[in-house]
């Protein structure tokens, strides 16, 4: 199909999302940090399942996953003789419904579906259109890594030597196709010889910080220390945090940021202690159709993720739990949004300009 | 010995700390919420072990536990023919070293040791002095419940009908001999027909909220919902919290509060959202020898409590964790300290007055 396969991984961290022998191959993030295993998806339903059960997560990774998911659906439609246009929209809608907060997922699915439909309308065969869809998915995946490296370059300017960086959840290679957004900035700073140390919020309930971010940083030989999420307050008070960098699942037109639950308290604490708070995210994370954070749909996930750890119930039977997946950090708490096009102020005009430039 | 045994528990929650057949009987809080079991201690070393491994925890409970621990040491000294005075100070010093942040522990141990030494100096026999020590321990234990009920009565005035109350860790019957401090206020409000609903921060790493507070509230038939600690930010933002009540491990002379790690972020969020933040604690928790929170010794606990859950490692091998046990909430964030003598403003003069009154 003429587009080179993305080479996202390196010898330390393989690509999170890859096309392999006609299948979508994902790192199975549920097994980390103990086992590095892969899951292969052949159908769009398998892709939806892998998204729902957190085999794959992270806004940019979901974008590429959804892109390949639509391509898989189109190859299946060719085999079944189904109309490409129906199959493309049906697959995109199915994928978007699984995790409504991730705008990149929506965009990846739409772009690939749109490319295939354009091809069909231009008179190409169903199989050729599926090939176009796959090429578009490859492009999205390769593009993700290129953009993350640019985020790293821009963000590095904000990192002083010896910086003690607090991050939350996982906005690393595992949240993307490769390299990472927030952790991409840390990688760029480490590569520049700045010797950052990373405070990793464990990120209850699913522990993406303790499991995934710590795993990546260990592989990259970047020193880190895990902490209970609520211990960050004490670290701010003792002046042991120089800056906060997190990723984003969706950024509203005014710069409000939806990210993993627990992000907003860090932003409030950072403001209280005059520590800079940065959001690292590709422009694709910006959703100009949503004016403010109030309009962002925040998913509730199953209570069992909170009340069970490693299969064992921690709360008494009959007691339920809140498992809101994301919170909203108002733009006023964000010093810079670090994008592939440079640092963007978290306000309506600056956000509009960077989206128009993209 | 003439002092009635404390009857702290009721049919729903047995006493956390009790004297039983010449032994100290503790609810084994490590087994909750799954199994209600008891541990019996015969030696002061066993008591120190039970404190260190969190069989018993919570500042007021530690006060009574240490008190009985000194009494046990004195009965052993009688049996061994050792001098009472040495045994009393030795036992008290040993107990105080186990958890240096809990001021009640220090006070319980000192009061009982002092009572025994006074008895010996007044010419009483060693065995009589040990009996005096036990009577003093009984007094401390009974007093704890009386004071907690008074805290509940005063705190109830601050709770509106239908209040949605956020708490952290466990400041309930299990943190005391019985009834509870922060949860005592909730119990008093429930008894007054106000139908409170409690948001329970799970309280990583040891999960005292999810395990202990939820267990108590379930037994008391007070509705509650567990949440990951960092989800509180989202609840404040969506105006689903009417007030915050927590306990305290030590209160400095200026009203700064040491409490379970994760308390300070809740205080900052409460201030940000103009939600009242209350600390419920007996006057014994106030340490006038420590002028401000800066002087409070905060314990670091083993990293394994963070990186292992239910025996299973969650972070990669070779990655370490911060496990600071407490944080300091500056007095400026505390609307009221709810004591057994009424509501006390968190400032130097008001704190001094209530201590002098006690």
XYZ file of C-alpha atoms in Angstrom, chain A residues 30-35 168 199 202 204-205 207 210-211 214-216 218 224-238 240 261-265 268-269 272-273 306-307 309-310 312-324 326-328 333, chain B residues 30-35 168 199 202 204-205 207 210-211 214-216 218 224-238 240 261-265 268-269 272-273 306-307 309-310 312-324 326-328 333:
128
model
C -3.261 -6.059 31.793
C -0.293 -8.390 32.265
C 2.250 -5.628 32.925
C 4.547 -5.178 34.740
C 4.854 -8.925 35.273
C 4.563 -10.338 31.755
C -0.081 10.516 36.974
C 7.421 10.657 41.025
C 0.175 4.773 41.344
C -5.945 3.836 41.534
C -8.027 1.978 40.710
C -2.752 1.307 38.851
C 2.607 1.717 39.384
C 2.211 -0.927 36.691
C 7.101 2.450 36.390
C 7.632 -0.419 33.901
C 8.473 2.000 31.073
C 12.578 1.051 34.484
C 11.403 6.804 39.532
C 9.553 6.350 42.809
C 5.942 5.187 43.037
C 3.580 6.841 45.527
C -0.010 6.477 46.654
C -1.921 9.140 44.706
C -2.894 11.039 47.830
C 0.743 11.261 49.011
C 1.404 13.957 46.390
C 0.124 16.615 48.799
C 2.923 15.875 51.226
C 5.528 16.016 48.431
C 4.259 19.410 47.276
C 4.355 20.695 50.848
C 7.950 19.524 51.322
C 10.023 17.875 46.435
C -9.261 10.632 37.656
C -6.879 12.197 40.139
C -5.386 14.719 37.738
C -7.465 17.640 38.975
C -6.342 17.342 42.640
C -5.078 22.291 42.554
C -2.118 21.288 44.741
C -1.429 26.051 45.865
C 2.334 25.467 45.923
C -12.268 -0.216 42.914
C -13.523 -2.788 45.416
C -7.673 -5.694 43.827
C -5.982 -8.649 42.148
C -9.676 -10.037 46.032
C -12.487 -7.947 47.450
C -11.170 -5.141 49.675
C -14.443 -3.518 50.799
C -17.204 -5.355 52.678
C -19.816 -7.164 50.632
C -22.777 -4.901 49.885
C -20.672 -1.725 49.811
C -20.474 -0.038 46.430
C -17.869 2.279 44.929
C -17.574 5.303 42.712
C -15.416 4.622 39.660
C -15.471 7.798 37.605
C -11.737 10.955 34.402
C -11.846 14.376 35.961
C -11.746 17.832 34.424
C -4.692 25.494 36.297
C -5.764 -6.801 59.380
C -8.474 -9.382 58.787
C -11.284 -6.880 58.248
C -13.617 -6.577 56.453
C -13.539 -10.305 55.749
C -13.116 -11.831 59.197
C -10.590 9.600 54.905
C -18.094 9.141 50.839
C -10.283 4.038 50.290
C -4.096 3.735 50.073
C -1.831 2.057 50.826
C -7.001 0.780 52.646
C -12.378 0.686 52.121
C -11.714 -2.024 54.692
C -16.920 0.820 55.121
C -17.157 -2.184 57.485
C -18.247 0.011 60.401
C -22.237 -1.200 56.941
C -21.655 4.848 52.160
C -19.758 4.723 48.871
C -16.057 3.942 48.602
C -13.895 5.938 46.194
C -10.276 5.985 45.061
C -8.649 8.747 47.124
C -7.877 10.866 44.082
C -11.509 10.772 42.904
C -12.443 13.261 45.629
C -11.434 16.141 43.336
C -14.151 15.234 40.872
C -16.743 14.984 43.671
C -15.830 18.440 44.976
C -16.068 19.856 41.467
C -19.515 18.348 40.928
C -21.406 16.278 45.733
C -1.459 10.653 54.260
C -4.006 12.075 51.811
C -5.741 14.336 54.320
C -3.963 17.512 53.215
C -5.058 17.261 49.543
C -6.826 22.047 49.833
C -9.666 20.840 47.604
C -10.835 25.552 46.678
C -14.525 24.586 46.593
C 2.611 0.410 48.536
C 4.111 -1.912 45.927
C -1.410 -5.453 47.388
C -2.796 -8.635 48.965
C 1.018 -9.474 45.008
C 3.608 -7.058 43.667
C 2.004 -4.309 41.561
C 5.096 -2.309 40.524
C 8.007 -3.774 38.569
C 10.806 -5.390 40.549
C 13.515 -2.885 41.396
C 11.097 0.065 41.597
C 10.737 1.577 45.049
C 7.916 3.549 46.637
C 7.322 6.437 48.985
C 5.260 5.390 52.005
C 4.990 8.468 54.194
C 0.953 11.097 57.515
C 0.726 14.572 56.103
C 0.271 17.919 57.787
C -7.522 24.912 56.222
